[in-house]
PDB file of C-alpha atoms in Angstrom:
ATOM      1  CA  MET A 222     -78.706   4.887  40.200  1.00 49.00           C
ATOM      2  CA  THR A 223     -76.575   7.969  39.995  1.00 49.00           C
ATOM      3  CA  SER A 224     -74.211   6.354  37.516  1.00 50.00           C
ATOM      4  CA  ARG A 225     -77.100   5.347  35.241  1.00 51.00           C
ATOM      5  CA  HIS A 226     -78.483   8.918  35.301  1.00 50.00           C
ATOM      6  CA  GLY A 227     -75.002  10.277  34.623  1.00 52.00           C
ATOM      7  CA  ALA A 228     -74.523   7.959  31.681  1.00 52.00           C
ATOM      8  CA  ALA A 229     -77.917   8.902  30.238  1.00 51.00           C
ATOM      9  CA  ALA A 230     -77.177  12.592  30.665  1.00 51.00           C
ATOM     10  CA  GLY A 231     -73.850  12.080  28.965  1.00 52.00           C
ATOM     11  CA  ARG A 232     -75.483  10.406  25.993  1.00 54.00           C
ATOM     12  CA  VAL A 233     -77.970  13.273  25.684  1.00 44.00           C
ATOM     13  CA  VAL A 234     -75.170  15.843  25.726  1.00 44.00           C
ATOM     14  CA  PHE A 235     -73.234  13.794  23.149  1.00 47.00           C
ATOM     15  CA  TRP A 236     -76.181  13.674  20.724  1.00 47.00           C
ATOM     16  CA  VAL A 237     -77.013  17.332  21.215  1.00 41.00           C
ATOM     17  CA  ILE A 238     -73.437  18.256  20.309  1.00 42.00           C
ATOM     18  CA  ALA A 239     -73.367  15.801  17.390  1.00 47.00           C
ATOM     19  CA  LEU A 240     -76.625  17.101  15.958  1.00 41.00           C
ATOM     20  CA  ALA A 241     -75.410  20.680  16.307  1.00 47.00           C
ATOM     21  CA  VAL A 242     -72.204  19.858  14.433  1.00 40.00           C
ATOM     22  CA  ILE A 243     -74.082  17.988  11.689  1.00 41.00           C
ATOM     23  CA  GLY A 244     -76.588  20.809  11.369  1.00 43.00           C
ATOM     24  CA  GLY A 245     -73.819  23.385  11.154  1.00 43.00           C
ATOM     25  CA  LEU A 246     -71.997  21.442   8.452  1.00 41.00           C
ATOM     26  CA  GLY A 247     -75.237  21.016   6.505  1.00 41.00           C
ATOM     27  CA  TYR A 248     -75.973  24.733   6.677  1.00 35.00           C
ATOM     28  CA  TYR A 249     -72.440  25.573   5.516  1.00 38.00           C
ATOM     29  CA  VAL A 250     -72.729  23.231   2.510  1.00 36.00           C
ATOM     30  CA  TYR A 251     -76.188  24.610   1.677  1.00 35.00           C
ATOM     31  CA  THR A 252     -75.105  28.243   1.800  1.00 37.00           C
ATOM     32  CA  LYS A 253     -72.032  27.581  -0.335  1.00 38.00           C
ATOM     33  CA  LYS A 254     -74.151  25.730  -2.876  1.00 37.00           C
ATOM     34  CA  THR A 255     -76.743  28.514  -2.882  1.00 35.00           C
ATOM     35  CA  GLU A 256     -74.069  31.149  -3.387  1.00 39.00           C
ATOM     36  CA  SER A 257     -72.592  29.313  -6.358  1.00 39.00           C
ATOM     37  CA  VAL A 258     -75.806  28.550  -8.271  1.00 40.00           C
ATOM     38  CA  GLY A 259     -76.692  31.207 -10.837  1.00 43.00           C
ATOM     39  CA  ALA A 260     -74.122  33.679  -9.528  1.00 44.00           C
ATOM     40  CA  PRO A 261     -70.994  33.649 -11.693  1.00 48.00           C
ATOM     41  CA  THR A 262     -67.890  35.283 -10.355  1.00 56.00           C
ATOM     42  CA  ALA A 263     -67.496  38.869 -11.496  1.00 62.00           C
ATOM     43  CA  PRO A 264     -64.969  39.148 -14.342  1.00 72.00           C
ATOM     44  CA  SER A 265     -61.604  40.753 -13.690  1.00 87.00           C
ATOM     45  CA  LEU A 266     -60.913  44.259 -14.947  1.00 90.00           C
ATOM     46  CA  ALA A 267     -58.472  42.835 -17.493  1.00 93.00           C
ATOM     47  CA  ALA A 268     -61.074  40.397 -18.837  1.00 90.00           C
ATOM     48  CA  MET A 269     -63.673  43.141 -19.044  1.00 91.00           C
ATOM     49  CA  GLY A 270     -61.302  45.499 -20.818  1.00 95.00           C
ATOM     50  CA  ASN A 271     -60.193  42.864 -23.313  1.00 95.00           C
ATOM     51  CA  SER A 272     -63.741  41.865 -24.222  1.00 93.00           C
ATOM     52  CA  LEU A 273     -64.915  45.461 -24.598  1.00 95.00           C
ATOM     53  CA  ALA A 274     -61.924  46.400 -26.742  1.00 97.00           C
ATOM     54  CA  ALA A 275     -62.320  43.333 -28.947  1.00 96.00           C
ATOM     55  CA  ALA A 276     -65.993  44.089 -29.559  1.00 96.00           C
ATOM     56  CA  HIS A 277     -65.205  47.751 -30.227  1.00 98.00           C
ATOM     57  CA  ASN A 278     -62.502  46.941 -32.766  1.00 97.00           C
ATOM     58  CA  ALA A 279     -64.634  44.294 -34.484  1.00 97.00           C
ATOM     59  CA  ALA A 280     -67.604  46.626 -34.922  1.00 97.00           C
ATOM     60  CA  PHE A 281     -65.635  48.961 -37.181  1.00 97.00           C
ATOM     61  CA  THR A 282     -64.517  46.284 -39.629  1.00 96.00           C
ATOM     62  CA  GLU A 283     -66.478  45.541 -42.800  1.00 96.00           C
ATOM     63  CA  ALA A 284     -67.962  42.403 -41.262  1.00 96.00           C
ATOM     64  CA  GLY A 285     -68.709  44.217 -38.032  1.00 95.00           C
ATOM     65  CA  THR A 286     -70.502  47.026 -39.794  1.00 94.00           C
ATOM     66  CA  ALA A 287     -72.632  44.493 -41.671  1.00 95.00           C
ATOM     67  CA  ALA A 288     -73.598  42.910 -38.326  1.00 94.00           C
ATOM     68  CA  LEU A 289     -75.098  46.132 -36.947  1.00 95.00           C
ATOM     69  CA  THR A 290     -78.821  45.384 -36.941  1.00 94.00           C
ATOM     70  CA  ALA A 291     -80.236  48.799 -36.038  1.00 96.00           C
ATOM     71  CA  ARG A 292     -79.049  51.456 -38.514  1.00 94.00           C
ATOM     72  CA  THR A 293     -80.773  54.601 -37.281  1.00 95.00           C
ATOM     73  CA  ARG A 294     -80.977  56.146 -33.836  1.00 93.00           C
ATOM     74  CA  GLU A 295     -84.733  55.616 -33.866  1.00 93.00           C
ATOM     75  CA  GLU A 296     -84.342  51.929 -34.706  1.00 95.00           C
ATOM     76  CA  ALA A 297     -81.672  51.522 -32.050  1.00 95.00           C
ATOM     77  CA  ALA A 298     -83.731  53.192 -29.331  1.00 91.00           C
ATOM     78  CA  ALA A 299     -86.711  50.950 -30.141  1.00 91.00           C
ATOM     79  CA  ALA A 300     -84.578  47.810 -30.374  1.00 92.00           C
ATOM     80  CA  SER A 301     -82.819  48.465 -27.079  1.00 90.00           C
ATOM     81  CA  LYS A 302     -86.149  48.179 -25.278  1.00 88.00           C
ATOM     82  CA  ASP A 303     -86.449  44.618 -26.571  1.00 89.00           C
ATOM     83  CA  TRP A 304     -82.772  43.823 -26.090  1.00 90.00           C
ATOM     84  CA  LEU A 305     -82.396  45.064 -22.526  1.00 88.00           C
ATOM     85  CA  GLY A 306     -85.891  45.698 -21.233  1.00 85.00           C
ATOM     86  CA  ASN A 307     -84.918  49.343 -20.634  1.00 84.00           C
ATOM     87  CA  ASP A 308     -85.292  52.511 -22.653  1.00 85.00           C
ATOM     88  CA  ILE A 309     -81.911  53.736 -23.904  1.00 90.00           C
ATOM     89  CA  THR A 310     -82.046  57.250 -25.312  1.00 86.00           C
ATOM     90  CA  LEU A 311     -79.715  58.566 -28.008  1.00 93.00           C
ATOM     91  CA  ASN A 312     -80.973  62.137 -28.249  1.00 93.00           C
ATOM     92  CA  GLU A 313     -77.980  63.189 -26.168  1.00 94.00           C
ATOM     93  CA  VAL A 314     -75.655  62.986 -29.181  1.00 95.00           C
ATOM     94  CA  GLU A 315     -77.517  65.637 -31.178  1.00 94.00           C
ATOM     95  CA  GLY A 316     -75.275  68.606 -31.872  1.00 94.00           C
ATOM     96  CA  THR A 317     -72.106  66.838 -30.749  1.00 95.00           C
ATOM     97  CA  GLY A 318     -70.778  66.013 -34.210  1.00 96.00           C
ATOM     98  CA  LEU A 319     -71.124  62.299 -33.487  1.00 97.00           C
ATOM     99  CA  VAL A 320     -72.501  60.285 -36.420  1.00 97.00           C
ATOM    100  CA  PHE A 321     -74.448  57.178 -35.452  1.00 97.00           C
ATOM    101  CA  ARG A 322     -73.320  54.075 -37.376  1.00 97.00           C
ATOM    102  CA  GLY A 323     -75.512  51.378 -35.884  1.00 97.00           C
ATOM    103  CA  ALA A 324     -76.229  49.146 -32.907  1.00 97.00           C
ATOM    104  CA  ARG A 325     -76.329  45.447 -32.130  1.00 95.00           C
ATOM    105  CA  VAL A 326     -76.787  42.935 -29.343  1.00 93.00           C
ATOM    106  CA  ALA A 327     -73.499  42.278 -27.563  1.00 91.00           C
ATOM    107  CA  ASP A 328     -72.163  39.839 -24.992  1.00 84.00           C
ATOM    108  CA  VAL A 329     -69.687  42.056 -23.198  1.00 85.00           C
ATOM    109  CA  PRO A 330     -68.153  42.715 -20.791  1.00 82.00           C
ATOM    110  CA  SER A 331     -67.241  39.046 -20.727  1.00 68.00           C
ATOM    111  CA  PRO A 332     -68.096  36.775 -19.079  1.00 60.00           C
ATOM    112  CA  SER A 333     -71.599  38.231 -18.915  1.00 59.00           C
ATOM    113  CA  PRO A 334     -74.414  36.780 -16.809  1.00 57.00           C
ATOM    114  CA  ALA A 335     -77.074  34.734 -18.545  1.00 56.00           C
ATOM    115  CA  VAL A 336     -80.242  36.816 -18.492  1.00 62.00           C
ATOM    116  CA  GLU A 337     -83.548  35.216 -19.355  1.00 64.00           C
ATOM    117  CA  HIS A 338     -85.398  36.940 -22.209  1.00 66.00           C
ATOM    118  CA  HIS A 339     -82.831  39.755 -22.539  1.00 76.00           C
ATOM    119  CA  ALA A 340     -79.408  40.319 -24.065  1.00 81.00           C
ATOM    120  CA  ALA A 341     -76.381  40.655 -21.810  1.00 80.00           C
ATOM    121  CA  SER A 342     -75.702  44.089 -23.292  1.00 89.00           C
ATOM    122  CA  CYS A 343     -75.921  46.110 -26.476  1.00 94.00           C
ATOM    123  CA  GLN A 344     -73.392  48.183 -28.409  1.00 97.00           C
ATOM    124  CA  PHE A 345     -73.960  51.568 -30.034  1.00 97.00           C
ATOM    125  CA  THR A 346     -71.302  52.761 -32.485  1.00 98.00           C
ATOM    126  CA  PHE A 347     -70.436  56.276 -33.619  1.00 98.00           C
ATOM    127  CA  ASP A 348     -67.967  58.199 -35.754  1.00 98.00           C
ATOM    128  CA  THR A 349     -66.683  61.548 -34.547  1.00 97.00           C
ATOM    129  CA  ALA A 350     -66.589  64.612 -36.773  1.00 94.00           C
ATOM    130  CA  GLY A 351     -62.922  63.804 -37.359  1.00 95.00           C
ATOM    131  CA  GLY A 352     -63.671  60.238 -38.479  1.00 96.00           C
ATOM    132  CA  GLU A 353     -62.572  58.480 -35.282  1.00 98.00           C
ATOM    133  CA  HIS A 354     -64.600  55.653 -33.754  1.00 98.00           C
ATOM    134  CA  VAL A 355     -66.296  55.313 -30.386  1.00 98.00           C
ATOM    135  CA  SER A 356     -68.502  52.613 -28.856  1.00 98.00           C
ATOM    136  CA  MET A 357     -71.062  52.835 -26.075  1.00 98.00           C
ATOM    137  CA  PHE A 358     -71.940  49.505 -24.464  1.00 96.00           C
ATOM    138  CA  VAL A 359     -74.991  49.378 -22.219  1.00 94.00           C
ATOM    139  CA  GLN A 360     -75.722  46.667 -19.663  1.00 89.00           C
ATOM    140  CA  VAL A 361     -78.680  46.634 -17.301  1.00 82.00           C
ATOM    141  CA  ASP A 362     -77.589  46.476 -13.667  1.00 73.00           C
ATOM    142  CA  ARG A 363     -78.712  42.985 -12.649  1.00 63.00           C
ATOM    143  CA  ARG A 364     -76.733  42.959  -9.459  1.00 56.00           C
ATOM    144  CA  ALA A 365     -77.658  39.484  -8.201  1.00 50.00           C
ATOM    145  CA  GLN A 366     -76.533  37.760 -11.380  1.00 42.00           C
ATOM    146  CA  ALA A 367     -73.455  39.811 -12.182  1.00 46.00           C
ATOM    147  CA  GLN A 368     -72.234  40.241  -8.591  1.00 49.00           C
ATOM    148  CA  LEU A 369     -71.538  43.854  -9.497  1.00 52.00           C
ATOM    149  CA  ALA A 370     -69.900  46.187  -7.038  1.00 55.00           C
ATOM    150  CA  ASP A 371     -72.100  48.888  -5.593  1.00 64.00           C
ATOM    151  CA  LEU A 372     -71.693  51.500  -8.315  1.00 75.00           C
ATOM    152  CA  GLU A 373     -72.843  54.932  -7.242  1.00 78.00           C
ATOM    153  CA  GLN A 374     -75.287  56.813  -9.417  1.00 76.00           C
ATOM    154  CA  ARG A 375     -73.739  59.585 -11.512  1.00 79.00           C
ATOM    155  CA  ARG A 376     -70.205  58.570 -10.591  1.00 87.00           C
ATOM    156  CA  ALA A 377     -67.692  57.420 -13.222  1.00 94.00           C
ATOM    157  CA  TYR A 378     -65.061  54.701 -12.926  1.00 94.00           C
ATOM    158  CA  THR A 379     -62.334  53.364 -15.189  1.00 96.00           C
ATOM    159  CA  ILE A 380     -61.189  50.057 -16.639  1.00 96.00           C
ATOM    160  CA  PRO A 381     -57.527  50.158 -17.771  1.00 97.00           C
ATOM    161  CA  ALA A 382     -57.272  50.313 -21.556  1.00 97.00           C
ATOM    162  CA  PRO A 383     -55.954  47.032 -23.004  1.00 97.00           C
ATOM    163  CA  ALA A 384     -53.124  47.029 -25.542  1.00 97.00           C
ATOM    164  CA  SER A 385     -55.533  46.050 -28.314  1.00 97.00           C
ATOM    165  CA  LEU A 386     -56.955  49.584 -28.306  1.00 98.00           C
ATOM    166  CA  GLY A 387     -53.552  50.902 -29.373  1.00 97.00           C
ATOM    167  CA  SER A 388     -50.703  52.816 -27.805  1.00 96.00           C
ATOM    168  CA  GLY A 389     -51.844  55.715 -25.653  1.00 94.00           C
ATOM    169  CA  ALA A 390     -55.514  54.709 -25.659  1.00 98.00           C
ATOM    170  CA  PRO A 391     -57.580  56.234 -22.845  1.00 98.00           C
ATOM    171  CA  ASP A 392     -59.080  54.120 -20.099  1.00 98.00           C
ATOM    172  CA  ILE A 393     -62.523  52.673 -20.685  1.00 98.00           C
ATOM    173  CA  ILE A 394     -65.066  54.768 -18.788  1.00 98.00           C
ATOM    174  CA  VAL A 395     -67.855  53.135 -16.754  1.00 94.00           C
ATOM    175  CA  PHE A 396     -70.872  55.194 -15.733  1.00 93.00           C
ATOM    176  CA  LYS A 397     -74.089  54.138 -13.987  1.00 88.00           C
ATOM    177  CA  ARG A 398     -77.013  56.227 -15.134  1.00 85.00           C
ATOM    178  CA  GLY A 399     -80.448  55.230 -13.897  1.00 80.00           C
ATOM    179  CA  GLY A 400     -80.790  51.457 -14.197  1.00 79.00           C
ATOM    180  CA  PRO A 401     -78.215  50.712 -16.907  1.00 88.00           C
ATOM    181  CA  ILE A 402     -74.421  50.783 -16.732  1.00 90.00           C
ATOM    182  CA  TYR A 403     -72.616  52.466 -19.632  1.00 94.00           C
ATOM    183  CA  TYR A 404     -69.132  51.566 -20.920  1.00 96.00           C
ATOM    184  CA  PHE A 405     -67.460  54.097 -23.265  1.00 98.00           C
ATOM    185  CA  VAL A 406     -64.619  52.790 -25.449  1.00 98.00           C
ATOM    186  CA  ALA A 407     -62.339  54.543 -27.958  1.00 98.00           C
ATOM    187  CA  ALA A 408     -58.747  54.415 -29.138  1.00 98.00           C
ATOM    188  CA  THR A 409     -58.102  58.109 -28.465  1.00 98.00           C
ATOM    189  CA  GLN A 410     -59.186  60.677 -25.918  1.00 98.00           C
ATOM    190  CA  SER A 411     -60.351  62.995 -28.706  1.00 97.00           C
ATOM    191  CA  ALA A 412     -62.774  60.290 -29.869  1.00 98.00           C
ATOM    192  CA  LEU A 413     -63.985  59.643 -26.328  1.00 98.00           C
ATOM    193  CA  ASP A 414     -64.555  63.236 -25.218  1.00 98.00           C
ATOM    194  CA  PRO A 415     -67.650  64.093 -27.334  1.00 98.00           C
ATOM    195  CA  ILE A 416     -69.719  61.181 -26.077  1.00 98.00           C
ATOM    196  CA  LEU A 417     -68.650  61.746 -22.471  1.00 98.00           C
ATOM    197  CA  ARG A 418     -69.846  65.329 -22.756  1.00 97.00           C
ATOM    198  CA  ALA A 419     -73.058  64.215 -24.450  1.00 97.00           C
ATOM    199  CA  TYR A 420     -73.971  61.938 -21.536  1.00 95.00           C
ATOM    200  CA  SER A 421     -72.700  64.361 -18.864  1.00 95.00           C
ATOM    201  CA  VAL A 422     -70.164  61.863 -17.556  1.00 96.00           C
ATOM    202  CA  PRO A 423     -68.091  63.343 -14.709  1.00 95.00           C
ATOM    203  CA  ALA A 424     -64.355  62.916 -14.297  1.00 95.00           C
ATOM    204  CA  PRO A 425     -63.667  59.341 -13.092  1.00 95.00           C
ATOM    205  CA  SER A 426     -63.122  58.879  -9.373  1.00 92.00           C
ATOM    206  CA  GLY A 427     -60.992  55.753  -9.717  1.00 93.00           C
ATOM    207  CA  ARG A 428     -60.988  52.233 -11.076  1.00 93.00           C
ATOM    208  CA  LEU A 429     -64.118  50.099 -11.139  1.00 88.00           C
ATOM    209  CA  PRO A 430     -64.229  48.724  -7.583  1.00 80.00           C
ATOM    210  CA  TYR A 431     -64.164  44.979  -8.243  1.00 68.00           C
TER     211      TYR A 431
END
């Protein structure tokens, strides 16, 4: 009698352990699958810098200029609401000497998350009073899709300048202001400074924490 009870108890323990192991493995597979669906890995700093620089350089070619779909600040501010779902103001550049060239939908930094009904980002282009070029890319902070690091409000970060921006180019500046994240790109510090002052961007505290 005792042996039969012992055997039965043993079988119960065996199945309890087996079910626990199976359940644990199932949960692990489920969580890994859930984490991977719709959540692309955040791009490296080098990939981000390369894509931003390439888009910046392209925008100031003849073909790039022709591709700018919003040609006035008023058009760009209105279009950005449709592009990003957020109001992007450009009044900040008044009195800075910056001349607005145009804006367009962009897909940088790359790879960008797929966002239903909205563009991944948009690009605003300017000339300085000295004829240099500067781009401002704006991307809405969709943290779940982009797996973005926890960027602090009103704190600036850097992305190392890629070689394609030219020798001695300043780092790309990243700045979270309200909902959107701003990326400021230029080939020289003198081109970058006016727009950083216009948007009250503080001195960077370090590299983008990816």
